[in-house]
Amino acid sequence: MPPIRVNRAKEKLQRGEVVTTISGLQDSDIIDFLGPLGFDAAWIECEHGPVDWDALGDMTRACDLWGMTSITRVNANDPGLITRTLDRGSMGIVVPHVNSREAAEQAAQSAKYAPLGYRGMFGGRQSFGVADYFHTANDQTMVVVLLEEVEALENIEEILKVDNIDVFFVAPSDLAQTMGHIGNAEHPEVQAAIEEAIGKIVNAGRTPGTLANDANIAKFKEMGVKFLMTSWNAWVVRGASEFLQKASA
């Protein structure tokens, strides 16, 4: 029997290393295209966009092929939804709108088998051929919670006390919206709130994550952010714009 598949991103975080995650993924062909680039993880988007259960299975298989950790954002903090997402082969979950300690506990416990939680007793694709899956899955399953509203930042000290969460991800766009700066995540008040939250996560000895780009990645690394998510879409837009400008010059 083969051993359980190793969660590359989770192991890097446990060693204190930076994890790079690519997002904006809607199908397995895009994952196959991006796979050789060397990202640690793929953020599969199931809160927004068209990904269904069949597509999710194919996308997690593509991640396995390229040695990337599949991390799926679900659209609700629901135990049944989280269980099914993991059963479809995802090696981690991203849970949105975690605004309280209770919500963080539910997210973590939904992703873990007993004694850490109450994930439904079915292994799904990652368990096939693994004799001790139920005893080892908790060590490889990754949990990311999104702190994306003012309420979450107001309760951050209590949220950070919850065990078995790998990443506390400060999400800029939704946070900006709840702060009254919709569409302007670069507003100084929003950036100050993000930096304060990251500081609290680091000081608590937990792992912070956030959305990064070419312009701010160095700043976030210096602040101690270990989980860096970025979208490939912006690179396409920038490259296309430059090409069209040169073509029309």
PDB file of C-alpha atoms in Angstrom:
ATOM      1  CA  MET A   1       0.000   0.000   0.000  1.00  0.00           C
ATOM      2  CA  PRO A   2       1.339   3.475  -0.837  1.00  0.00           C
ATOM      3  CA  PRO A   3       1.655   6.118   1.889  1.00  0.00           C
ATOM      4  CA  ILE A   4      -0.638   9.114   2.036  1.00  0.00           C
ATOM      5  CA  ARG A   5       0.161  11.872  -0.459  1.00  0.00           C
ATOM      6  CA  VAL A   6       2.299  14.580   1.148  1.00  0.00           C
ATOM      7  CA  ASN A   7       0.892  18.104   1.423  1.00  0.00           C
ATOM      8  CA  ARG A   8       3.810  20.137   0.070  1.00  0.00           C
ATOM      9  CA  ALA A   9       2.425  23.513   1.142  1.00  0.00           C
ATOM     10  CA  LYS A  10       1.636  22.413   4.680  1.00  0.00           C
ATOM     11  CA  GLU A  11       5.080  20.919   5.170  1.00  0.00           C
ATOM     12  CA  LYS A  12       6.773  24.100   3.943  1.00  0.00           C
ATOM     13  CA  LEU A  13       4.736  26.197   6.377  1.00  0.00           C
ATOM     14  CA  GLN A  14       5.683  23.874   9.210  1.00  0.00           C
ATOM     15  CA  ARG A  15       9.343  24.500   8.347  1.00  0.00           C
ATOM     16  CA  GLY A  16       8.728  28.243   8.425  1.00  0.00           C
ATOM     17  CA  GLU A  17       9.160  28.627   4.665  1.00  0.00           C
ATOM     18  CA  VAL A  18       7.160  30.803   2.273  1.00  0.00           C
ATOM     19  CA  VAL A  19       4.388  29.110   0.297  1.00  0.00           C
ATOM     20  CA  THR A  20       3.469  30.448  -3.141  1.00  0.00           C
ATOM     21  CA  THR A  21      -0.103  29.907  -4.298  1.00  0.00           C
ATOM     22  CA  ILE A  22      -1.551  30.629  -7.731  1.00  0.00           C
ATOM     23  CA  SER A  23      -5.235  31.533  -8.048  1.00  0.00           C
ATOM     24  CA  GLY A  24      -7.706  32.403 -10.791  1.00  0.00           C
ATOM     25  CA  LEU A  25      -8.121  28.725 -11.672  1.00  0.00           C
ATOM     26  CA  GLN A  26     -11.309  27.493 -13.324  1.00  0.00           C
ATOM     27  CA  ASP A  27     -10.354  24.191 -14.985  1.00  0.00           C
ATOM     28  CA  SER A  28      -7.743  21.437 -15.018  1.00  0.00           C
ATOM     29  CA  ASP A  29      -6.164  22.549 -18.313  1.00  0.00           C
ATOM     30  CA  ILE A  30      -5.079  25.839 -16.728  1.00  0.00           C
ATOM     31  CA  ILE A  31      -3.544  23.912 -13.827  1.00  0.00           C
ATOM     32  CA  ASP A  32      -1.657  21.719 -16.305  1.00  0.00           C
ATOM     33  CA  PHE A  33      -0.411  24.847 -18.084  1.00  0.00           C
ATOM     34  CA  LEU A  34       0.736  26.524 -14.854  1.00  0.00           C
ATOM     35  CA  GLY A  35       1.959  23.363 -13.136  1.00  0.00           C
ATOM     36  CA  PRO A  36       5.522  23.382 -14.526  1.00  0.00           C
ATOM     37  CA  LEU A  37       6.114  26.935 -13.255  1.00  0.00           C
ATOM     38  CA  GLY A  38       6.768  25.672  -9.735  1.00  0.00           C
ATOM     39  CA  PHE A  39       4.070  27.103  -7.477  1.00  0.00           C
ATOM     40  CA  ASP A  40       3.602  25.250  -4.209  1.00  0.00           C
ATOM     41  CA  ALA A  41      -0.185  25.307  -4.267  1.00  0.00           C
ATOM     42  CA  ALA A  42      -3.195  26.002  -6.453  1.00  0.00           C
ATOM     43  CA  TRP A  43      -6.156  27.975  -5.115  1.00  0.00           C
ATOM     44  CA  ILE A  44      -9.232  26.357  -6.678  1.00  0.00           C
ATOM     45  CA  GLU A  45     -12.124  28.786  -6.758  1.00  0.00           C
ATOM     46  CA  CYS A  46     -15.484  27.339  -5.714  1.00  0.00           C
ATOM     47  CA  GLU A  47     -16.949  30.456  -4.115  1.00  0.00           C
ATOM     48  CA  HIS A  48     -16.923  32.362  -7.401  1.00  0.00           C
ATOM     49  CA  GLY A  49     -17.053  30.961 -10.923  1.00  0.00           C
ATOM     50  CA  PRO A  50     -18.280  27.773 -12.622  1.00  0.00           C
ATOM     51  CA  VAL A  51     -16.339  24.956 -10.920  1.00  0.00           C
ATOM     52  CA  ASP A  52     -18.632  22.009 -10.138  1.00  0.00           C
ATOM     53  CA  TRP A  53     -17.971  18.728  -8.340  1.00  0.00           C
ATOM     54  CA  ASP A  54     -16.789  16.853 -11.458  1.00  0.00           C
ATOM     55  CA  ALA A  55     -14.431  19.665 -12.419  1.00  0.00           C
ATOM     56  CA  LEU A  56     -13.103  19.831  -8.858  1.00  0.00           C
ATOM     57  CA  GLY A  57     -12.045  16.189  -9.025  1.00  0.00           C
ATOM     58  CA  ASP A  58     -10.185  16.758 -12.284  1.00  0.00           C
ATOM     59  CA  MET A  59      -8.526  19.914 -10.957  1.00  0.00           C
ATOM     60  CA  THR A  60      -7.247  18.229  -7.808  1.00  0.00           C
ATOM     61  CA  ARG A  61      -5.876  15.369  -9.922  1.00  0.00           C
ATOM     62  CA  ALA A  62      -4.029  17.889 -12.089  1.00  0.00           C
ATOM     63  CA  CYS A  63      -2.533  19.408  -8.941  1.00  0.00           C
ATOM     64  CA  ASP A  64      -1.363  15.971  -7.824  1.00  0.00           C
ATOM     65  CA  LEU A  65       0.263  15.428 -11.219  1.00  0.00           C
ATOM     66  CA  TRP A  66       2.414  18.559 -10.835  1.00  0.00           C
ATOM     67  CA  GLY A  67       3.128  18.192  -7.124  1.00  0.00           C
ATOM     68  CA  MET A  68       1.043  21.213  -6.162  1.00  0.00           C
ATOM     69  CA  THR A  69      -1.176  21.272  -3.098  1.00  0.00           C
ATOM     70  CA  SER A  70      -4.814  21.682  -4.084  1.00  0.00           C
ATOM     71  CA  ILE A  71      -6.510  24.227  -1.821  1.00  0.00           C
ATOM     72  CA  THR A  72     -10.174  24.891  -2.516  1.00  0.00           C
ATOM     73  CA  ARG A  73     -12.174  27.913  -1.435  1.00  0.00           C
ATOM     74  CA  VAL A  74     -15.659  26.747  -0.515  1.00  0.00           C
ATOM     75  CA  ASN A  75     -18.590  29.146  -0.592  1.00  0.00           C
ATOM     76  CA  ALA A  76     -19.766  28.621   2.978  1.00  0.00           C
ATOM     77  CA  ASN A  77     -18.547  27.475   6.372  1.00  0.00           C
ATOM     78  CA  ASP A  78     -20.614  24.308   6.182  1.00  0.00           C
ATOM     79  CA  PRO A  79     -19.389  20.925   7.505  1.00  0.00           C
ATOM     80  CA  GLY A  80     -21.051  18.903   4.736  1.00  0.00           C
ATOM     81  CA  LEU A  81     -19.673  21.144   2.032  1.00  0.00           C
ATOM     82  CA  ILE A  82     -16.164  21.013   3.493  1.00  0.00           C
ATOM     83  CA  THR A  83     -16.300  17.219   3.839  1.00  0.00           C
ATOM     84  CA  ARG A  84     -17.380  16.759   0.228  1.00  0.00           C
ATOM     85  CA  THR A  85     -14.685  19.141  -1.020  1.00  0.00           C
ATOM     86  CA  LEU A  86     -12.008  17.098   0.736  1.00  0.00           C
ATOM     87  CA  ASP A  87     -13.577  13.861  -0.512  1.00  0.00           C
ATOM     88  CA  ARG A  88     -13.225  15.164  -4.085  1.00  0.00           C
ATOM     89  CA  GLY A  89      -9.472  15.208  -3.614  1.00  0.00           C
ATOM     90  CA  SER A  90      -8.673  18.677  -2.324  1.00  0.00           C
ATOM     91  CA  MET A  91      -5.786  18.654   0.135  1.00  0.00           C
ATOM     92  CA  GLY A  92      -6.942  21.818   1.831  1.00  0.00           C
ATOM     93  CA  ILE A  93      -9.848  24.180   2.226  1.00  0.00           C
ATOM     94  CA  VAL A  94     -10.237  27.930   2.328  1.00  0.00           C
ATOM     95  CA  VAL A  95     -13.217  29.017   4.415  1.00  0.00           C
ATOM     96  CA  PRO A  96     -14.698  32.482   3.773  1.00  0.00           C
ATOM     97  CA  HIS A  97     -16.098  35.057   6.210  1.00  0.00           C
ATOM     98  CA  VAL A  98     -14.652  33.631   9.423  1.00  0.00           C
ATOM     99  CA  ASN A  99     -15.605  36.422  11.808  1.00  0.00           C
ATOM    100  CA  SER A 100     -15.565  34.728  15.217  1.00  0.00           C
ATOM    101  CA  ARG A 101     -13.812  32.120  17.289  1.00  0.00           C
ATOM    102  CA  GLU A 102     -16.858  29.860  16.910  1.00  0.00           C
ATOM    103  CA  ALA A 103     -16.727  30.128  13.127  1.00  0.00           C
ATOM    104  CA  ALA A 104     -13.003  29.336  13.136  1.00  0.00           C
ATOM    105  CA  GLU A 105     -13.598  26.283  15.338  1.00  0.00           C
ATOM    106  CA  GLN A 106     -16.315  25.033  12.985  1.00  0.00           C
ATOM    107  CA  ALA A 107     -14.041  25.418   9.965  1.00  0.00           C
ATOM    108  CA  ALA A 108     -11.175  23.534  11.600  1.00  0.00           C
ATOM    109  CA  GLN A 109     -13.326  20.757  13.045  1.00  0.00           C
ATOM    110  CA  SER A 110     -15.189  20.238   9.771  1.00  0.00           C
ATOM    111  CA  ALA A 111     -11.899  19.443   8.034  1.00  0.00           C
ATOM    112  CA  LYS A 112     -10.534  17.024  10.635  1.00  0.00           C
ATOM    113  CA  TYR A 113     -11.441  13.510  11.687  1.00  0.00           C
ATOM    114  CA  ALA A 114     -11.829  12.659  15.374  1.00  0.00           C
ATOM    115  CA  PRO A 115     -10.418  13.402  17.840  1.00  0.00           C
ATOM    116  CA  LEU A 116      -9.711  16.832  16.319  1.00  0.00           C
ATOM    117  CA  GLY A 117     -13.044  17.264  14.584  1.00  0.00           C
ATOM    118  CA  TYR A 118     -16.047  15.638  12.992  1.00  0.00           C
ATOM    119  CA  ARG A 119     -15.303  15.275   9.289  1.00  0.00           C
ATOM    120  CA  GLY A 120     -17.591  12.642   7.779  1.00  0.00           C
ATOM    121  CA  MET A 121     -16.080   9.163   7.722  1.00  0.00           C
ATOM    122  CA  PHE A 122     -15.390   8.750   4.024  1.00  0.00           C
ATOM    123  CA  GLY A 123     -11.950   9.235   2.566  1.00  0.00           C
ATOM    124  CA  GLY A 124     -12.585  10.018  -1.073  1.00  0.00           C
ATOM    125  CA  ARG A 125      -9.941  10.003  -3.772  1.00  0.00           C
ATOM    126  CA  GLN A 126      -6.926  10.872  -1.605  1.00  0.00           C
ATOM    127  CA  SER A 127      -7.608   7.801   0.525  1.00  0.00           C
ATOM    128  CA  PHE A 128      -7.545   5.228  -2.284  1.00  0.00           C
ATOM    129  CA  GLY A 129      -4.857   2.634  -1.612  1.00  0.00           C
ATOM    130  CA  VAL A 130      -3.793   4.273   1.665  1.00  0.00           C
ATOM    131  CA  ALA A 131      -4.250   1.732   4.445  1.00  0.00           C
ATOM    132  CA  ASP A 132      -4.041   4.166   7.377  1.00  0.00           C
ATOM    133  CA  TYR A 133      -5.729   7.166   5.756  1.00  0.00           C
ATOM    134  CA  PHE A 134      -8.092   7.977   8.628  1.00  0.00           C
ATOM    135  CA  HIS A 135      -5.177   8.046  11.063  1.00  0.00           C
ATOM    136  CA  THR A 136      -2.905  10.196   8.902  1.00  0.00           C
ATOM    137  CA  ALA A 137      -5.250  12.507   6.960  1.00  0.00           C
ATOM    138  CA  ASN A 138      -5.397  15.125   9.716  1.00  0.00           C
ATOM    139  CA  ASP A 139      -1.643  15.646   9.423  1.00  0.00           C
ATOM    140  CA  GLN A 140      -1.888  16.431   5.696  1.00  0.00           C
ATOM    141  CA  THR A 141      -5.190  18.315   5.483  1.00  0.00           C
ATOM    142  CA  MET A 142      -4.717  22.068   5.352  1.00  0.00           C
ATOM    143  CA  VAL A 143      -7.114  24.695   6.745  1.00  0.00           C
ATOM    144  CA  VAL A 144      -7.088  28.352   5.696  1.00  0.00           C
ATOM    145  CA  VAL A 145      -9.579  30.820   7.164  1.00  0.00           C
ATOM    146  CA  LEU A 146     -10.376  34.149   5.535  1.00  0.00           C
ATOM    147  CA  LEU A 147     -10.435  37.266   7.672  1.00  0.00           C
ATOM    148  CA  GLU A 148     -12.245  39.532   5.251  1.00  0.00           C
ATOM    149  CA  GLU A 149     -14.562  41.739   7.270  1.00  0.00           C
ATOM    150  CA  VAL A 150     -14.185  44.371   9.965  1.00  0.00           C
ATOM    151  CA  GLU A 151     -15.891  42.008  12.416  1.00  0.00           C
ATOM    152  CA  ALA A 152     -13.128  39.428  11.901  1.00  0.00           C
ATOM    153  CA  LEU A 153     -10.420  41.953  12.714  1.00  0.00           C
ATOM    154  CA  GLU A 154     -12.329  43.063  15.804  1.00  0.00           C
ATOM    155  CA  ASN A 155     -12.343  39.424  16.989  1.00  0.00           C
ATOM    156  CA  ILE A 156      -8.903  38.465  15.715  1.00  0.00           C
ATOM    157  CA  GLU A 157      -7.346  37.790  19.116  1.00  0.00           C
ATOM    158  CA  GLU A 158      -9.985  35.145  19.882  1.00  0.00           C
ATOM    159  CA  ILE A 159      -9.857  33.680  16.364  1.00  0.00           C
ATOM    160  CA  LEU A 160      -6.085  33.237  16.662  1.00  0.00           C
ATOM    161  CA  LYS A 161      -6.569  30.992  19.703  1.00  0.00           C
ATOM    162  CA  VAL A 162      -8.199  28.264  17.577  1.00  0.00           C
ATOM    163  CA  ASP A 163      -6.001  25.228  16.958  1.00  0.00           C
ATOM    164  CA  ASN A 164      -5.558  23.241  13.731  1.00  0.00           C
ATOM    165  CA  ILE A 165      -5.717  26.241  11.410  1.00  0.00           C
ATOM    166  CA  ASP A 166      -2.703  26.515   9.134  1.00  0.00           C
ATOM    167  CA  VAL A 167      -3.195  30.010   7.709  1.00  0.00           C
ATOM    168  CA  PHE A 168      -5.059  33.130   8.798  1.00  0.00           C
ATOM    169  CA  PHE A 169      -5.554  34.918   5.490  1.00  0.00           C
ATOM    170  CA  VAL A 170      -6.256  38.654   5.502  1.00  0.00           C
ATOM    171  CA  ALA A 171      -8.357  39.310   2.385  1.00  0.00           C
ATOM    172  CA  PRO A 172      -8.085  42.892   1.105  1.00  0.00           C
ATOM    173  CA  SER A 173     -11.023  43.350  -1.268  1.00  0.00           C
ATOM    174  CA  ASP A 174     -13.871  42.266   0.989  1.00  0.00           C
ATOM    175  CA  LEU A 175     -12.219  43.982   3.919  1.00  0.00           C
ATOM    176  CA  ALA A 176     -12.131  47.222   1.942  1.00  0.00           C
ATOM    177  CA  GLN A 177     -15.820  46.841   1.198  1.00  0.00           C
ATOM    178  CA  THR A 178     -16.762  46.444   4.847  1.00  0.00           C
ATOM    179  CA  MET A 179     -14.591  49.445   5.741  1.00  0.00           C
ATOM    180  CA  GLY A 180     -16.510  51.662   3.330  1.00  0.00           C
ATOM    181  CA  HIS A 181     -13.858  51.691   0.612  1.00  0.00           C
ATOM    182  CA  ILE A 182     -15.410  49.346  -1.943  1.00  0.00           C
ATOM    183  CA  GLY A 183     -13.113  48.672  -4.875  1.00  0.00           C
ATOM    184  CA  ASN A 184     -10.194  50.463  -3.204  1.00  0.00           C
ATOM    185  CA  ALA A 185      -8.119  47.952  -1.294  1.00  0.00           C
ATOM    186  CA  GLU A 186      -5.151  50.301  -1.588  1.00  0.00           C
ATOM    187  CA  HIS A 187      -6.833  52.940   0.569  1.00  0.00           C
ATOM    188  CA  PRO A 188      -4.493  53.896   3.440  1.00  0.00           C
ATOM    189  CA  GLU A 189      -7.067  52.883   6.070  1.00  0.00           C
ATOM    190  CA  VAL A 190      -7.449  49.450   4.495  1.00  0.00           C
ATOM    191  CA  GLN A 191      -3.710  48.930   4.168  1.00  0.00           C
ATOM    192  CA  ALA A 192      -3.203  49.987   7.772  1.00  0.00           C
ATOM    193  CA  ALA A 193      -5.836  47.463   8.907  1.00  0.00           C
ATOM    194  CA  ILE A 194      -4.194  44.706   6.879  1.00  0.00           C
ATOM    195  CA  GLU A 195      -0.759  45.461   8.288  1.00  0.00           C
ATOM    196  CA  GLU A 196      -2.088  45.611  11.845  1.00  0.00           C
ATOM    197  CA  ALA A 197      -3.845  42.263  11.414  1.00  0.00           C
ATOM    198  CA  ILE A 198      -0.730  40.625   9.968  1.00  0.00           C
ATOM    199  CA  GLY A 199       1.277  41.951  12.891  1.00  0.00           C
ATOM    200  CA  LYS A 200      -1.152  40.416  15.370  1.00  0.00           C
ATOM    201  CA  ILE A 201      -1.047  37.062  13.593  1.00  0.00           C
ATOM    202  CA  VAL A 202       2.770  37.010  13.617  1.00  0.00           C
ATOM    203  CA  ASN A 203       2.942  38.090  17.263  1.00  0.00           C
ATOM    204  CA  ALA A 204       0.561  35.265  18.198  1.00  0.00           C
ATOM    205  CA  GLY A 205       2.926  32.767  16.627  1.00  0.00           C
ATOM    206  CA  ARG A 206       0.465  31.868  13.885  1.00  0.00           C
ATOM    207  CA  THR A 207       0.871  31.943  10.104  1.00  0.00           C
ATOM    208  CA  PRO A 208      -0.443  34.920   8.130  1.00  0.00           C
ATOM    209  CA  GLY A 209      -1.437  34.914   4.485  1.00  0.00           C
ATOM    210  CA  THR A 210      -2.623  37.554   2.070  1.00  0.00           C
ATOM    211  CA  LEU A 211      -3.054  38.485  -1.571  1.00  0.00           C
ATOM    212  CA  ALA A 212       0.258  39.620  -3.043  1.00  0.00           C
ATOM    213  CA  ASN A 213       1.458  41.041  -6.337  1.00  0.00           C
ATOM    214  CA  ASP A 214       4.737  42.046  -7.924  1.00  0.00           C
ATOM    215  CA  ALA A 215       4.622  45.450  -6.255  1.00  0.00           C
ATOM    216  CA  ASN A 216       3.993  44.431  -2.650  1.00  0.00           C
ATOM    217  CA  ILE A 217       5.399  40.912  -2.271  1.00  0.00           C
ATOM    218  CA  ALA A 218       8.676  42.139  -0.758  1.00  0.00           C
ATOM    219  CA  LYS A 219       6.813  44.210   1.839  1.00  0.00           C
ATOM    220  CA  PHE A 220       4.641  41.300   2.915  1.00  0.00           C
ATOM    221  CA  LYS A 221       7.562  38.897   3.125  1.00  0.00           C
ATOM    222  CA  GLU A 222       9.389  41.370   5.352  1.00  0.00           C
ATOM    223  CA  MET A 223       6.301  41.560   7.583  1.00  0.00           C
ATOM    224  CA  GLY A 224       6.365  37.780   8.056  1.00  0.00           C
ATOM    225  CA  VAL A 225       3.652  36.658   5.647  1.00  0.00           C
ATOM    226  CA  LYS A 226       4.329  33.023   4.779  1.00  0.00           C
ATOM    227  CA  PHE A 227       1.323  32.222   2.577  1.00  0.00           C
ATOM    228  CA  LEU A 228       1.431  34.399  -0.540  1.00  0.00           C
ATOM    229  CA  MET A 229      -1.443  34.072  -2.999  1.00  0.00           C
ATOM    230  CA  THR A 230      -1.441  35.755  -6.394  1.00  0.00           C
ATOM    231  CA  SER A 231      -3.497  35.594  -9.571  1.00  0.00           C
ATOM    232  CA  TRP A 232      -2.030  34.855 -12.983  1.00  0.00           C
ATOM    233  CA  ASN A 233      -4.711  36.977 -14.682  1.00  0.00           C
ATOM    234  CA  ALA A 234      -2.886  40.243 -13.989  1.00  0.00           C
ATOM    235  CA  TRP A 235       0.201  38.972 -15.804  1.00  0.00           C
ATOM    236  CA  VAL A 236      -1.875  38.179 -18.881  1.00  0.00           C
ATOM    237  CA  VAL A 237      -3.496  41.619 -18.808  1.00  0.00           C
ATOM    238  CA  ARG A 238      -0.136  43.367 -18.453  1.00  0.00           C
ATOM    239  CA  GLY A 239       1.511  41.299 -21.177  1.00  0.00           C
ATOM    240  CA  ALA A 240      -1.416  41.750 -23.564  1.00  0.00           C
ATOM    241  CA  SER A 241      -1.482  45.498 -22.946  1.00  0.00           C
ATOM    242  CA  GLU A 242       2.222  45.821 -23.661  1.00  0.00           C
ATOM    243  CA  PHE A 243       1.898  43.742 -26.835  1.00  0.00           C
ATOM    244  CA  LEU A 244      -1.029  45.788 -28.140  1.00  0.00           C
ATOM    245  CA  GLN A 245       0.756  49.045 -27.378  1.00  0.00           C
ATOM    246  CA  LYS A 246       3.785  47.909 -29.355  1.00  0.00           C
ATOM    247  CA  ALA A 247       1.603  46.668 -32.200  1.00  0.00           C
ATOM    248  CA  SER A 248      -0.188  50.006 -32.509  1.00  0.00           C
ATOM    249  CA  ALA A 249       2.892  52.214 -32.117  1.00  0.00           C
TER     250      ALA A 249
END
